Coordinates of C-alpha atoms in Angstrom, one line a residue:
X64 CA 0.0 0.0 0.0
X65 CA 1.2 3.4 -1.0
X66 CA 0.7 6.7 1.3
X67 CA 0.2 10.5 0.5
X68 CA 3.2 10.9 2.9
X69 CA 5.5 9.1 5.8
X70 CA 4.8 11.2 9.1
X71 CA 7.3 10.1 11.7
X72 CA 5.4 10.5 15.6
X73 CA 7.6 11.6 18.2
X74 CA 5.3 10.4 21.5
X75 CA 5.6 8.7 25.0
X76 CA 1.4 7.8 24.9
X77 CA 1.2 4.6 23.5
X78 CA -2.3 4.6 22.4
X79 CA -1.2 7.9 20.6
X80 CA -5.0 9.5 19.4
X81 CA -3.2 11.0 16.1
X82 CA -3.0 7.5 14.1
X83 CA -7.0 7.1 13.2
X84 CA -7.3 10.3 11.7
X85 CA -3.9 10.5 9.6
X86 CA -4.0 6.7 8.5
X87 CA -7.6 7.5 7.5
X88 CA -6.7 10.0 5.5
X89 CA -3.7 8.0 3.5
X90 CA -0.5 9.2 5.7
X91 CA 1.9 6.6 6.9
X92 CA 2.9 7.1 10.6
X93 CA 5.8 5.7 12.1
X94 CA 6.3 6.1 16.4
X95 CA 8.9 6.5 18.2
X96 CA 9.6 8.1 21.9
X97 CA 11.1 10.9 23.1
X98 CA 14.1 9.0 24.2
X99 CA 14.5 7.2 20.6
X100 CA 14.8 10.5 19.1
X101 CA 17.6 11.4 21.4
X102 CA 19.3 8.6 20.8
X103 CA 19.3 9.5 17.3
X104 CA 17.1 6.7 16.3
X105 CA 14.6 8.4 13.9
X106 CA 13.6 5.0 11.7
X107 CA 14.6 3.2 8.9
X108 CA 12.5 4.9 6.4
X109 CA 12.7 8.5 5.0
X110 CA 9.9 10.7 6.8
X111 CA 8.3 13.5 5.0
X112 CA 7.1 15.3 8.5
X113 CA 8.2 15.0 11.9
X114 CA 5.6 15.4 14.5
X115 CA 6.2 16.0 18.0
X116 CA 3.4 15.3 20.5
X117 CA 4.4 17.9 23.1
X118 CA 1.4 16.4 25.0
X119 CA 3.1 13.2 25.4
X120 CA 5.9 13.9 26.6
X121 CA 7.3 12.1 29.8
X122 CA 10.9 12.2 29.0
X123 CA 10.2 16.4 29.3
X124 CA 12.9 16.9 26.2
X125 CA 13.5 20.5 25.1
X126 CA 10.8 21.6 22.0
X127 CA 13.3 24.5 21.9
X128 CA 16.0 22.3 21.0
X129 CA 14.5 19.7 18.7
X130 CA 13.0 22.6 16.6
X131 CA 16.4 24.1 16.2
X132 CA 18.1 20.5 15.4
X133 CA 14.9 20.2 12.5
X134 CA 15.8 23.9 11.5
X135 CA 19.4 22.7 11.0
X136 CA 18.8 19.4 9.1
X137 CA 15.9 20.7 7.4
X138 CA 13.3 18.7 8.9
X139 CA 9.7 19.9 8.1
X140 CA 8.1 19.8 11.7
X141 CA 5.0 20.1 13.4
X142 CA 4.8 20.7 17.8
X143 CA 1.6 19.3 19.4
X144 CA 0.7 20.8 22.5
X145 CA 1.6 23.9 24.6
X146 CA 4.9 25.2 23.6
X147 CA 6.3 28.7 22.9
X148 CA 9.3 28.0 20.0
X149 CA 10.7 31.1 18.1
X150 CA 12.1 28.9 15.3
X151 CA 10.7 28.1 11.8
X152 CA 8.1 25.1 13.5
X153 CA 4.7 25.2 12.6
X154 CA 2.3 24.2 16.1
X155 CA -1.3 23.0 16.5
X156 CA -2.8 24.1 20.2
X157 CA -5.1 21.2 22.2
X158 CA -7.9 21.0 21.4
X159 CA -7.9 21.2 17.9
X160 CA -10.3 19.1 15.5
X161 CA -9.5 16.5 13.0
X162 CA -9.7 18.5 10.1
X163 CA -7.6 21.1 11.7
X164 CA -4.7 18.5 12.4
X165 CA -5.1 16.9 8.6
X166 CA -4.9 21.2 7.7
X167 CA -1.7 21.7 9.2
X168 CA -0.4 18.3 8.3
X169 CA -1.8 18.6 4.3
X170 CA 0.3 21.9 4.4
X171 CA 3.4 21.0 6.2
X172 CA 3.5 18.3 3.3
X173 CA 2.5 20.0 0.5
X174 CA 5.6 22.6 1.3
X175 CA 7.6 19.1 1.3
X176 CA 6.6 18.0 -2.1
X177 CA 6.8 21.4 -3.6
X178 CA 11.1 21.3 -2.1
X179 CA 11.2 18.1 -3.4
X180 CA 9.5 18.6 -7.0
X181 CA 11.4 21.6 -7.3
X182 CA 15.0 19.9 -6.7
X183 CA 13.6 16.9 -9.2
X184 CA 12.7 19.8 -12.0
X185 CA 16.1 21.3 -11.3
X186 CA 17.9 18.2 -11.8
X187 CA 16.1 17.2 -14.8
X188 CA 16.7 20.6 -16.3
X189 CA 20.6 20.5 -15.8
X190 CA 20.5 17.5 -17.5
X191 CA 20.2 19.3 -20.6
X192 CA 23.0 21.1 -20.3
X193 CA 21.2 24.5 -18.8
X194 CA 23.0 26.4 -16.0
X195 CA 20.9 27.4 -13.6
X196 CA 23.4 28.5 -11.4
X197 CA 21.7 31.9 -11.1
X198 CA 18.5 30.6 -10.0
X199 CA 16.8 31.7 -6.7
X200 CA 15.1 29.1 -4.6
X201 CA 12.4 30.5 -2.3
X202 CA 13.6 32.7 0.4
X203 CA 12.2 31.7 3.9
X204 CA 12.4 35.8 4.8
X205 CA 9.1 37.2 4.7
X206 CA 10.5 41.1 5.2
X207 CA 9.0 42.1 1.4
X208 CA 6.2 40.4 1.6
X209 CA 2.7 42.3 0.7
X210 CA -0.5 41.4 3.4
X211 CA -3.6 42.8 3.3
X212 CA -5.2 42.2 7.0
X213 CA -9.0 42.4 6.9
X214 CA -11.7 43.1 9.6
X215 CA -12.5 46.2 11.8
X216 CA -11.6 44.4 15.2
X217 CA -9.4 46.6 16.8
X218 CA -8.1 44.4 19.4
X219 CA -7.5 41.9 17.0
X220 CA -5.8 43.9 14.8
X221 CA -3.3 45.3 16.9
X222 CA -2.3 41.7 17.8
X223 CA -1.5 41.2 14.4
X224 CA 0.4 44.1 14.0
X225 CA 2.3 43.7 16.8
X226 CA 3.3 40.7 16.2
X227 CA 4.9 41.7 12.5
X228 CA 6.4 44.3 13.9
X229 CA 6.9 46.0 10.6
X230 CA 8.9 42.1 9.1
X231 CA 6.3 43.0 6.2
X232 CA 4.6 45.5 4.4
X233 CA 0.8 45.9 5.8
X234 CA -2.3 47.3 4.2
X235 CA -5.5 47.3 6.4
X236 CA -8.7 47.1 4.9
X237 CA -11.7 47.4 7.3
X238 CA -14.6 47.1 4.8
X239 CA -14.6 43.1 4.4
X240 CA -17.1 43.8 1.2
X241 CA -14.5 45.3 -1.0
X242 CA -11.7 42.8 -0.4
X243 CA -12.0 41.6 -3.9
X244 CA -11.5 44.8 -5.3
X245 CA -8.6 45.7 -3.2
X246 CA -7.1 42.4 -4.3
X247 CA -7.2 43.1 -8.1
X248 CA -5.6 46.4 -7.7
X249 CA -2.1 45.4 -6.3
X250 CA -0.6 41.8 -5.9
X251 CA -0.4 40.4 -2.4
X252 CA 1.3 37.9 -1.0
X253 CA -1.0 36.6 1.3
X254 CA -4.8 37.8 3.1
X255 CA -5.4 37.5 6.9
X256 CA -8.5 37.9 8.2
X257 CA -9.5 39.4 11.4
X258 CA -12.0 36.8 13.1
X259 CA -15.6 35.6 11.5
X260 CA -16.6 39.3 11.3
X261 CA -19.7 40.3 11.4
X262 CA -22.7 38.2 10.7
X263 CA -19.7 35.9 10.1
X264 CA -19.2 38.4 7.5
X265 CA -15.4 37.3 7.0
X266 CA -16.6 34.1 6.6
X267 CA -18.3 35.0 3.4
X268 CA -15.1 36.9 2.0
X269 CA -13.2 34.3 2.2
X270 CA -15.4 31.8 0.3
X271 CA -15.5 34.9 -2.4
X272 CA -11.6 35.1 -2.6
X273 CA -11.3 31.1 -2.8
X274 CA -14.3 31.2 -5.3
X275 CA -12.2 33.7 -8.0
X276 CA -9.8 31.5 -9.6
X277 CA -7.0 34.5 -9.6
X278 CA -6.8 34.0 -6.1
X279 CA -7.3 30.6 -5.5
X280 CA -4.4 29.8 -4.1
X281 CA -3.5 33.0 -2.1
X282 CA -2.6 32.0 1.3
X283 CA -5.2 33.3 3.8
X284 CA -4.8 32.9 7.0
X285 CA -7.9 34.0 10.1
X286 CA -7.5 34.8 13.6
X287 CA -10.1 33.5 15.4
X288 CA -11.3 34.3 19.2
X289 CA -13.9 31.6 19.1
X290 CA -12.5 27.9 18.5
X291 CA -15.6 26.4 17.8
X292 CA -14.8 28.6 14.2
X293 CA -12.0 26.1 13.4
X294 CA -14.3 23.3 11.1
X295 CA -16.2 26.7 9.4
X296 CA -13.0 28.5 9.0
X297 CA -11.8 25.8 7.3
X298 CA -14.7 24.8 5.2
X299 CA -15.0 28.3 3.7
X300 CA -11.6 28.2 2.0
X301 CA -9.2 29.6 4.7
X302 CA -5.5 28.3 4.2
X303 CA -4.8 28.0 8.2
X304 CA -6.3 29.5 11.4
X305 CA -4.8 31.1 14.3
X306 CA -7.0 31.4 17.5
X307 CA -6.3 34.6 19.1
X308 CA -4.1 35.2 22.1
X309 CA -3.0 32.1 22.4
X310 CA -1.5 31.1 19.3
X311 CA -0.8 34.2 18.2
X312 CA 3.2 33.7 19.1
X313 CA 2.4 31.1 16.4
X314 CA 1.2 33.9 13.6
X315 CA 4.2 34.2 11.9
X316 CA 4.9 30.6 11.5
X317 CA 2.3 29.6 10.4
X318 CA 1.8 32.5 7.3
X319 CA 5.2 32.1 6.9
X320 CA 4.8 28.2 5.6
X321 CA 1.4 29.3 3.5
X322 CA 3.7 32.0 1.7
X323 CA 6.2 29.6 1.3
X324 CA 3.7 28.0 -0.5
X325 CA 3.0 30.4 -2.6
X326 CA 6.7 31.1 -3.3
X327 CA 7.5 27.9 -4.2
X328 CA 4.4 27.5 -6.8
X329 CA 6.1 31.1 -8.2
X330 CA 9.5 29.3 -8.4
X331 CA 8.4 26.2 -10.5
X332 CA 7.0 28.8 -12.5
X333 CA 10.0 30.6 -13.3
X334 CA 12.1 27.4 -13.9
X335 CA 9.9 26.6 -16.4
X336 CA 10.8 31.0 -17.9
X337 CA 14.5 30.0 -18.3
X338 CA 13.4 27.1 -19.9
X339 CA 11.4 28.5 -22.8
X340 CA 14.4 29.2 -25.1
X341 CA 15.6 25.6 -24.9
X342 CA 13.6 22.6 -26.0
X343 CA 12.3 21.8 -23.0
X344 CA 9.6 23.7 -23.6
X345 CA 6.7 22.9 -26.3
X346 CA 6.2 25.6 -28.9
X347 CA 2.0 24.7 -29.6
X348 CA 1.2 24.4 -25.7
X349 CA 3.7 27.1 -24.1
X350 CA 4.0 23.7 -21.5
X351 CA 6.8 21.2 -21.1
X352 CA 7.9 19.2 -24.1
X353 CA 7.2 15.8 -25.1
X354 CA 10.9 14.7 -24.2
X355 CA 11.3 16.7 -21.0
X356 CA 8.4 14.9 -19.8
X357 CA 9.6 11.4 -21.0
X358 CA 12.6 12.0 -18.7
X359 CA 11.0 13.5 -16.0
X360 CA 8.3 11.5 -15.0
X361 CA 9.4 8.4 -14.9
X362 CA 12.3 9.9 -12.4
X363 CA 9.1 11.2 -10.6
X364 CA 7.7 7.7 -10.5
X365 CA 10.5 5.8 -9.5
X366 CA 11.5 8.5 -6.5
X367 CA 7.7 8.0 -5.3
X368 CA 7.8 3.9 -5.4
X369 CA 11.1 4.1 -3.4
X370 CA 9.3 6.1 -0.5
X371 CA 6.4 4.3 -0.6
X372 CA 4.3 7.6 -1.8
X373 CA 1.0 7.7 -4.1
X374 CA 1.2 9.5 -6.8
X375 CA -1.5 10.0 -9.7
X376 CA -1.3 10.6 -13.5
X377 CA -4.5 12.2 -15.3
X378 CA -4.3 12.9 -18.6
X379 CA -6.4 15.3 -21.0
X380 CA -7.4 15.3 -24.6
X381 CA -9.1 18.4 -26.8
X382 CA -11.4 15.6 -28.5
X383 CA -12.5 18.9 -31.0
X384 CA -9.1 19.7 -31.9
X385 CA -9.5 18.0 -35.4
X386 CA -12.5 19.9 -35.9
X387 CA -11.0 23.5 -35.0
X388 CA -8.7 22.4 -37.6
X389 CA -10.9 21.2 -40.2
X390 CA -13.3 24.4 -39.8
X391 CA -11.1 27.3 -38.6
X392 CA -7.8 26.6 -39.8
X393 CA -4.5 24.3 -38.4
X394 CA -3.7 28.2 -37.0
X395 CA -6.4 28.1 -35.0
X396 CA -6.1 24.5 -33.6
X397 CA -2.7 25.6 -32.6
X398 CA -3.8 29.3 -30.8
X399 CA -6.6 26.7 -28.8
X400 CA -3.8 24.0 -28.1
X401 CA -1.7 26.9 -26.5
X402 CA -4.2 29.0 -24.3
X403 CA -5.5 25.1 -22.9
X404 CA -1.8 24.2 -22.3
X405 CA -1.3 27.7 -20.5
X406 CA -4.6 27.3 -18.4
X407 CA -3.4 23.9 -17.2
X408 CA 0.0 25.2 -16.3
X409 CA -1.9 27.8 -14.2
X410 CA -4.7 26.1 -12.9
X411 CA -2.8 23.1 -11.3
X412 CA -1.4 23.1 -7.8
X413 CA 2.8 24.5 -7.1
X414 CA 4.1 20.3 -6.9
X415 CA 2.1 19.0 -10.1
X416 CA 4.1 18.5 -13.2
X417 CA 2.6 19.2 -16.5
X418 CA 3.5 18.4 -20.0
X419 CA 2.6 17.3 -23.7
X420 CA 2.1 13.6 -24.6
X421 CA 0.9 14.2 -28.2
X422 CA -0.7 16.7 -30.0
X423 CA -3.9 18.0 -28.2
X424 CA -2.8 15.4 -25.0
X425 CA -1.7 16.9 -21.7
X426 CA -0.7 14.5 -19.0
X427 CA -0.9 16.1 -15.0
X428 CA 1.4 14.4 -12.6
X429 CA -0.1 15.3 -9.0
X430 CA 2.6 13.9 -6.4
X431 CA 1.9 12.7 -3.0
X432 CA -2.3 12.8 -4.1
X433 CA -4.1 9.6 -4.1
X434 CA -7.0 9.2 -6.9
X435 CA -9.9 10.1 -4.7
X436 CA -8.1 13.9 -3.8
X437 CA -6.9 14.2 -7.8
X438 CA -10.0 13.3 -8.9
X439 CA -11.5 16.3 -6.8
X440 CA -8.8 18.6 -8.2
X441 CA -9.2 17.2 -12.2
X442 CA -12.8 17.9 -12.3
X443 CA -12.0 21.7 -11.4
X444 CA -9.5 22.2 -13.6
X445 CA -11.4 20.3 -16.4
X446 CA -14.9 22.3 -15.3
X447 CA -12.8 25.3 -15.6
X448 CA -11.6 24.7 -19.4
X449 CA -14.7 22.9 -20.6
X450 CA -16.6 26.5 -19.5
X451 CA -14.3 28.7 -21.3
X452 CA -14.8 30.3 -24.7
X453 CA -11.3 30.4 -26.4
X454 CA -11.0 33.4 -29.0
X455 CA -9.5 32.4 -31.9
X456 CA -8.4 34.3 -34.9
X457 CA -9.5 32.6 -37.6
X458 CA -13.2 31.8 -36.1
X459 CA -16.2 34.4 -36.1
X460 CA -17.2 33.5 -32.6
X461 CA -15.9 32.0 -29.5
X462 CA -14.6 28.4 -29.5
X463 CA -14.8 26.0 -26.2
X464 CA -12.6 23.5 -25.9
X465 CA -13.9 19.7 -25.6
X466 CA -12.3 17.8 -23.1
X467 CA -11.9 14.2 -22.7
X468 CA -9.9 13.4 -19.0
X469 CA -8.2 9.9 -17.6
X470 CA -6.9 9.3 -14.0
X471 CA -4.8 6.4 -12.3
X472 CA -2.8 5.9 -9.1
X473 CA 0.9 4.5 -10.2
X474 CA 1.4 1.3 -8.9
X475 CA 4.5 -0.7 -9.1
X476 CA 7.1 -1.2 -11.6
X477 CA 4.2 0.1 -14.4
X478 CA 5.4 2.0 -17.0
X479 CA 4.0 5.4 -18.3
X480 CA 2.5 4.5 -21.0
X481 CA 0.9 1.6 -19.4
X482 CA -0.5 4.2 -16.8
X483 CA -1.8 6.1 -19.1
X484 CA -3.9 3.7 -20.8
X485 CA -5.4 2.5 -17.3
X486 CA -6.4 6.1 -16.4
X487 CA -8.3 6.6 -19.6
X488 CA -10.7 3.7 -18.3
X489 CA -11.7 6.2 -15.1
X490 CA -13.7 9.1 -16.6
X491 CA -16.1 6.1 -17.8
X492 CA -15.6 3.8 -14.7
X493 CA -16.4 7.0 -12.6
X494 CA -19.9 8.0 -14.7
X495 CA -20.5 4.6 -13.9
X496 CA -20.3 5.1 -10.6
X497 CA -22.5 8.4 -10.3

């Protein structure tokens, strides 16, 4: 069995609560205590998250110090429990839900797969002779960064300020109703929100930011001085929560790792720039070429099946692309093959890999997502594209694009191709199902 990530537990309880929920939701978690970890014995396998259960522990072992030794050997890591660390750790405060703890754990690893798919895409690149010597990876110094804090709390929002301390550049806006206006002026680099509001007013913006697909994956982080918020926080879109005063040593942390985010989704993104003179990239879709992704996924695969981690392939086909050539010209058909490539480079998430497979057939590599999660995250992106009109030159009207989509989990030692050809059974398996 394959897992969306190996958490390794660091815990003196036993009958430690955190297994149900995480092996539910397709994590792998490995125990061990507080004195293991001193010891230096931190498992066999590679771990894509440590977790330290501050709640459990007997041993009474310095947090300070093991979030300083995961700050040096760039651990990802996540303190459970009362604790008041001033390093790059993310926390989670008791009493939190389950879909809080999945939350934080979801984004701890998605930062993971983003380092990791970044190194792979760098190494891949190289291979082709490009120096990249002069690229930037993402900065953990959130000093430029631009956040718009909503809400008219003042209480609130002078906890917030205080705690930046001028580290970033602020912009207040106390009218919740014309958030998404203020966001389409200027680029931010993340939105935090200043409790439920009014009428759980807040509540509603920041279903309206997630529901514009510009900003659907700006980090957006709430402050929150009821807990009983968390599950409605989460279900209307917010990125993480913080509950005031006591978590809010925990603020910058925690935005921190949600513009990290960000940042490394912005890096991918300008690999793939320096590519675009070199044949890595391909000319009719403005995505990554055939080749590139012949050499690159497989890698992809092969890294995954060593660590034990799900990954799943879809694939996408314009099924009207002979007919935009046939009517409006092979101009056209090209023109509508590169504004589809461009909107699946944009719509997918920072870790997935994208590139051509033939002419008018994308393939979408989502690391570290089992089928059930992809398949969630395919029919947006395909809704998306099937509901767009395409301008092309040659035709008198708008043109939509026609999409046919596949989807698979990788399982052992199959090859691409092979993959490929399974996924294409799901979109009728899954109408099936419905």
């Amino acid at each position: 069995m394959r897992y969306i990530a190996n958490l390794l537990v660091v815990t003196d309880n036993d009958q430690s609560e955190l297994c149900p929920a995480l092996s539910t939701a397709g994590y792998s978690c490995d125990y061990i205590s507080f004195s293991q970890m001193l010891d230096g014995n931190f498992g066999k396998e590679p771990f894509d998250l440590l977790i330290v259960d501050n709640e459990h522990n007997t041993t009474n072992v310095d947090i300070e110090h093991i979030a300083s030794f995961a700050d040096l050997n760039g651990f990802s890591i996540l303190i459970i429990g009362e604790t008041d660390v001033q390093c790059h750790a993310s926390t989670l405060s008791p009493g939190y839900c389950d879909l809080e703890l999945l939350s934080r754990v979801s984004s701890l690893v998605r930062l993971e797969n983003m380092q990791q798919e970044l190194n792979r895409r760098i190494v891949t690149t190289e291979t082709y002779g490009i120096d990249l010597s002069n690229l930037e990876k993402p900065d953990n110094d959130i000093s430029a960064t631009h956040i718009l804090i909503i809400g008219n709390k003042s209480l609130i929002l002078g906890n917030i300020l205080l705690r930046f301390d001028c580290r970033a550049k602020i912009q207040i806006l106390k009218e919740p109703n014309t958030a998404i206006t203020e966001l389409r002026k200027q680029e931010f680099d993340a939105v935090i929100l200043s409790g439920t509001g009014h009428g759980d007013q807040n509540l509603r913006v920041a279903n309206e930011i997630r529901s514009d697909s510009r900003f659907y994956n700006l980090p957006m982080i709430m402050v929150l001085e009821n807990a009983e918020n968390r599950e409605a926080a989460y279900i209307h879109g917010v990125s993480d929560i913080v509950l005031h005063e006591t978590e809010m040593d925990t603020l910058i942390n925690r935005t921190t790792v949600q513009i990290l985010q960000y940042r490394y989704r912005s890096a991918m993104q300008s690999l793939f720039k320096v590519t675009k003179p070199h044949p890595l990239a391909d000319g009719p879709t403005d995505i990554y070429s055939f080749g590139f992704m012949k050499t690159h996924l497989p890698n992809m695969m092969a890294e995954h099946e060593h660590r034990n981690k799900t990954m799943s392939v879809a694939s996408l086909k314009i099924s009207n692309l002979e007919m935009v050539n046939s009517k409006h010209g092979f101009a056209s058909g090209d023109q509508l093959l590169r504004q589809v490539g461009s909107a699946i480079f944009y719509l997918v998430r920072g870790e997935d890999f994208c590139g051509r497979y033939e002419k008018g057939h994308f393939v979408v590599a989502l690391p570290g997502t089992r089928e059930k999660e992809a398949n969630i995250a395919l029919r947006r992106l395909v809704g998306v594209i099937r509901n767009t009109e395409f301008a092309l030159k040659g035709a008198s009207s708008p043109v939509k694009a026609e999409l046919t989509f596949g989807l698979a989990e990788a399982v052992s030692s199959e090859s691409l191709e092979d993959l490929l050809i399974r996924g294409f059974l799901f979109e009728q398996k899954d109408e099936q199902a419905a």
